Amino acid sequence: MQTELPPPVAPPISRASSPWEWMRVNLFSTWYNVILTIVCVVVIVVGISNLLRWVFDIAQWNVVATNLQLFFVGRFPPELYWRVWLSLGVLACLAGIAWGFSRTDARWLSRSTLIALSVVVAAVILLPIPLSSRLWLLAIALVATIGYAAGRQLPPNFSSWLPVMWGVAFLLVWWLIKGGLGLAPTPTTVWSGLLLTLLTATTSILLSFPLGVLLALGRQSPLPVVRGLSTLYIEVIRGLPLIGILFLAQVMLPLFLPPWFRDLDRVLRAIAGLVLFSAAYLAENVRGGLQAVPRGQAEAAKALGLSAPLTVSLIVLPQALKAVIPAIVGQFISLFKDTSLLALFGLLELTGIARSILAQPEFIGRYAEVYLFIGLIYWIFCYGMSQASRNLERKLNVGQR
Amino acid sequence: MTTQRPRVTRNTPKFKDLLRDTRFWRVAGQVIAVLLFLLLVILVVDNVIYNLRALGIQLGFGFLGSQASFDIGETLISYNPADSYGRAILVGLVNSLRVIVVGLVLATILGLVAGIARLSNNWLVRQLALVYVETIRNIPLLLQLFFWYFAFFLQLPNVANQITLPGPTYLSSRGLYLPWIQGGTGAGVWLLLLALGIAGAIAVWRWRTQVMQERGVRGNQMLWALAPIVVAIALAYIINGAIPFSITLPQIVDTEQIEGGLRLSPEFGTLLLGLVVYTGSFIAEIVRAGIQAVPQGQWEAARALGLKSGRIMQSVVLPQALRVIIPPLTSQYLNLAKNSSLAIAIGFPDVYFVASTTFNQTGRAVEVMFLIMITYLTISLIISLAMNLFNRTVQFKER
């Protein structure tokens, strides 16, 4: 009997293609590709050279530099900035822990860690911000690094605690920003800039999540009345433009509520509108997940004697929600972008504060600079979230194989 | 013995048993749902009535007949401030529909091109399409509209120093001037005959395709289908003795005024550009996903038959990709229609803008909101109905 393995065969020699070969395959394979390549090169060269000339020669970036604080925290009282910084620190620490925890198998200083660190260092050095902000930023970076280091040491069964920690952090941030319970309360009218954008977006998605799940279950329910009402709600809301629903929330919500409840402030009304809107879309995403769970799962649970609520909450929902994480992140991204509509209702979130900055007499007409800058902020957040969701999806798929 | 258990206990089920019975819950759940819903409705209606009475407002659509007395910048149908609110809202609706219809067509074309470009075998084209999609998708539409309007359209030079593009097309801060066709005398007859010709062409096309499939001869559908259209055009020319339209070119009159051609106002141009560029980036991803869902073997089989790559895309891959593309495409169309309401941000008088002005003047929040709801729900319904019908034609015909 042959016990020895056959000698290993050398893998076929793969030669890295030379740049010339690469160009022939990727740029000049056929005559029309040659034309396309030339057209693209012209477009890119003209576009980038014009852009660079504009960025470095024509644009006057002092409108952004002088208003940096307004963009980020708007009219939040300066003596309370420490509360915003502290919130950021808590979130950064938690993000560091979560990141470190998810990368226990990777090297200590991988490329992405280095990139993140260098971005922070570059921000601290390059941004025209006062010394105190630099110190805060450095401290926050330090805290995040410590969190990263701590996250790498955590045992794997820690993962169920992460959502709880995020929930606590969310409440903590709300308490720090809003005040009360020992802290001086801030009126919602001073919340503005990126701070307000982030607060409304996160709060709305968190509040709309349970509502969306309930609506999705209602739409899949065997009870015709429940199904009909849920479907009606979802279809009506999805047929309306968001601006109409925000109008409804701003103008008509006070009419719907009892008189002792009428002086709801504008930020809360906006959040109510976003929640009503987002829940309908979330419900459709969750419904997709519910439909993806094989019916056998529910039948098996029933055969084990689980009651209907237990079957749904222990067997069906966890699988359904896991299947639609990318869709839910997509919903969060679009909600984040949609908060810009609050500017049309006089709230000073990122877009709103940009408009008010443009109304300052010394910066009239500096539209391109301001809009490009806040466009960049939105882009960084949305692109970051979509990349994160892509990573998450990849990781979940790996686990299933 | 158990069989001698008195029957009475089985006839009076305990309350606890009832709670475990699914049939009971099936009924009780619905009753509870209806009761909760009714309670909510009663609460809301009661509050609305109470609040409206407290504010001294009465419900009713009578205000639609009273004089609007505000001007609308752009109208396709005649309107003046002496007309009623109802007429004003109709003007807004026509403006909305104009943006939506043109936007849908252009966004589809842009999305198709960008989606195919994402899969091009030319590296540069692929990267350009990727940059377009990833940039535009991740920035709010409202911000893009502000950018196009304030940083692009309004920064254009005035009419005296307009930018001339080939065509002749003029670009200035007063808008975009394009060459356009203008209906002349007898345009109605022309349109009617042309419509008949097109209908005839479709019928001939179908007939030739059937002939080709059944007898295995060359169909020459294109050539055959041309015949009814040519006949219709010739007939119309004989009846009218003139071509139906004239091309009007925008012309500069004493360096201050541009006359003729089609003027797109900065507001309309911004809204159209913003909607098309934004929705196009989403459609591009849908198209890409749809094309990638077509099995690789289809490409290979078509290539083995000797078809060229453009032809493969057009007659083998895209028809199959449509099955995957249409459902998400429908929701993008709906988004475009709903997003057209952002016109209010840049002052294009669409239906939401006019309704909002009406609300500001009359304070009729409930009625105005009701009108807005009905309008957008109808538009959404029509789009999804049309797309569902289209969807049915491209699905697999399974027996």
Coordinates of C-alpha atoms in Angstrom, one line a residue, chain A residues 22 25-27 29 32-34 36-37 40-41 43-44 222-226 229 232 235-245 247-248 251-252 254-259 262 277 281 333 336-338 340-345 351 355 365 367-368 371-372 374-376 378-379 382-383 386-387 390, chain B residues 22 25-27 29-30 33-34 37 43-44 47-52 54-55 57 120-126 128 134-143 146-147 150-151 155 278 282 285 309-310 331 334-335 338-339 341-342 344-345 352 356 359 365-370 372-374 376-377 380:
Chain A
W22 CA -1.9 45.3 -18.1
V25 CA -5.7 44.2 -21.6
N26 CA -7.5 46.8 -19.5
L27 CA -7.3 50.0 -21.7
S29 CA -8.0 45.8 -26.1
Y32 CA -13.4 51.4 -29.3
N33 CA -11.7 50.8 -26.0
V34 CA -8.8 53.0 -27.3
L36 CA -13.0 55.3 -24.7
T37 CA -9.7 55.4 -22.9
C40 CA -11.8 59.3 -20.3
V41 CA -8.2 60.5 -20.0
V43 CA -12.2 64.1 -19.1
I44 CA -10.1 63.2 -16.1
P222 CA -52.5 35.4 9.8
L223 CA -55.1 37.8 11.2
P224 CA -56.6 39.6 8.3
V225 CA -57.5 42.8 10.2
V226 CA -54.0 43.2 11.6
L229 CA -54.1 47.8 8.9
L232 CA -52.4 50.2 4.8
E235 CA -48.2 51.5 1.7
V236 CA -49.6 55.0 2.6
I237 CA -46.4 56.2 4.2
R238 CA -44.3 54.7 1.4
G239 CA -46.4 56.5 -1.1
L240 CA -45.8 59.9 0.4
P241 CA -42.7 62.1 0.1
L242 CA -40.7 62.5 3.3
I243 CA -41.1 66.3 3.1
G244 CA -44.9 65.7 3.3
I245 CA -44.6 63.6 6.4
F247 CA -44.9 68.8 7.2
L248 CA -47.5 66.5 8.8
V251 CA -47.8 71.3 11.4
M252 CA -50.4 68.7 12.1
P254 CA -50.0 69.3 17.4
L255 CA -53.5 69.1 16.0
F256 CA -53.7 65.4 16.6
L257 CA -52.4 65.5 20.2
P258 CA -54.4 66.5 23.3
P259 CA -54.0 70.1 24.2
R262 CA -49.3 70.3 22.3
F277 CA -41.5 57.5 8.0
Y281 CA -39.5 51.3 5.2
I333 CA -27.7 55.5 5.7
F336 CA -29.0 59.9 7.8
K337 CA -29.1 61.6 4.4
D338 CA -32.8 62.4 4.9
S340 CA -31.0 67.1 5.7
L341 CA -34.7 67.8 4.9
L342 CA -35.1 69.2 8.4
A343 CA -33.3 72.3 7.1
L344 CA -36.5 73.1 5.2
F345 CA -38.4 73.2 8.4
T351 CA -27.6 71.5 6.0
R355 CA -27.6 77.9 5.1
G365 CA -21.9 83.7 -2.3
Y367 CA -21.9 78.4 -1.7
A368 CA -19.5 76.0 -3.5
Y371 CA -21.7 72.8 0.3
L372 CA -18.7 70.9 -0.8
I374 CA -20.7 69.5 4.3
G375 CA -21.1 67.2 1.3
L376 CA -17.7 65.7 2.3
Y378 CA -22.1 63.5 4.7
W379 CA -20.0 61.4 2.3
C382 CA -22.4 57.4 4.6
Y383 CA -19.5 55.8 2.8
S386 CA -21.7 51.3 3.8
Q387 CA -18.2 49.9 4.0
R390 CA -20.1 45.3 3.7
Chain B
T22 CA -55.0 29.6 19.1
W25 CA -56.4 34.3 20.0
R26 CA -57.1 34.4 16.3
V27 CA -60.4 36.1 17.1
G29 CA -56.2 39.4 18.4
Q30 CA -58.3 40.9 15.7
A33 CA -56.5 45.3 16.9
V34 CA -59.8 46.8 15.7
F37 CA -57.3 51.2 16.0
L43 CA -58.7 60.0 20.0
V44 CA -57.1 61.7 16.9
N47 CA -58.3 66.0 19.3
V48 CA -58.4 67.4 15.8
I49 CA -62.0 68.6 16.3
Y50 CA -61.2 70.0 19.7
N51 CA -58.0 71.7 18.5
L52 CA -59.6 73.1 15.4
A54 CA -60.0 76.0 19.8
L55 CA -58.2 77.7 16.9
I57 CA -60.9 76.7 12.0
S120 CA -16.9 47.6 -18.9
N121 CA -13.7 45.8 -19.7
N122 CA -12.0 49.2 -19.9
W123 CA -10.5 49.9 -16.5
L124 CA -10.8 53.7 -16.8
V125 CA -14.4 53.6 -17.7
R126 CA -15.1 51.3 -14.8
L128 CA -15.1 56.7 -13.6
E134 CA -20.1 56.2 -4.9
T135 CA -19.9 60.0 -4.7
I136 CA -23.5 60.8 -5.6
R137 CA -25.2 58.0 -3.6
N138 CA -23.6 59.1 -0.4
I139 CA -24.6 62.8 -0.4
P140 CA -28.1 64.0 0.4
L141 CA -30.2 64.9 -2.6
L142 CA -31.2 68.2 -1.0
L143 CA -27.6 69.2 -0.7
F146 CA -28.6 73.4 -3.3
F147 CA -25.2 72.9 -4.9
F150 CA -26.6 78.1 -5.9
A151 CA -23.1 77.0 -6.9
Q155 CA -23.1 81.5 -10.8
Y278 CA -29.0 61.2 -8.0
F282 CA -29.0 54.2 -7.8
E285 CA -26.2 49.8 -9.2
S309 CA -20.7 42.2 -27.4
G310 CA -23.0 45.1 -28.0
S331 CA -39.0 51.7 -6.2
L334 CA -41.2 56.0 -7.0
N335 CA -38.4 57.7 -5.1
K338 CA -41.5 61.6 -4.4
N339 CA -38.2 63.4 -4.4
S341 CA -41.2 67.5 -4.0
L342 CA -37.8 68.9 -3.0
I344 CA -39.6 73.7 -2.8
A345 CA -36.0 74.0 -1.7
Y352 CA -46.0 70.5 -3.2
S356 CA -47.5 74.7 0.7
F359 CA -51.4 76.4 3.3
A365 CA -53.3 72.3 7.2
V366 CA -55.7 69.4 7.2
E367 CA -57.1 69.9 3.7
V368 CA -53.8 70.8 2.1
M369 CA -52.2 67.7 3.6
F370 CA -55.0 65.6 2.4
I372 CA -50.8 66.4 -1.1
M373 CA -51.4 62.8 0.1
I374 CA -54.0 62.0 -2.5
Y376 CA -48.6 61.6 -4.4
L377 CA -50.4 58.4 -3.6
S380 CA -47.1 56.4 -6.9

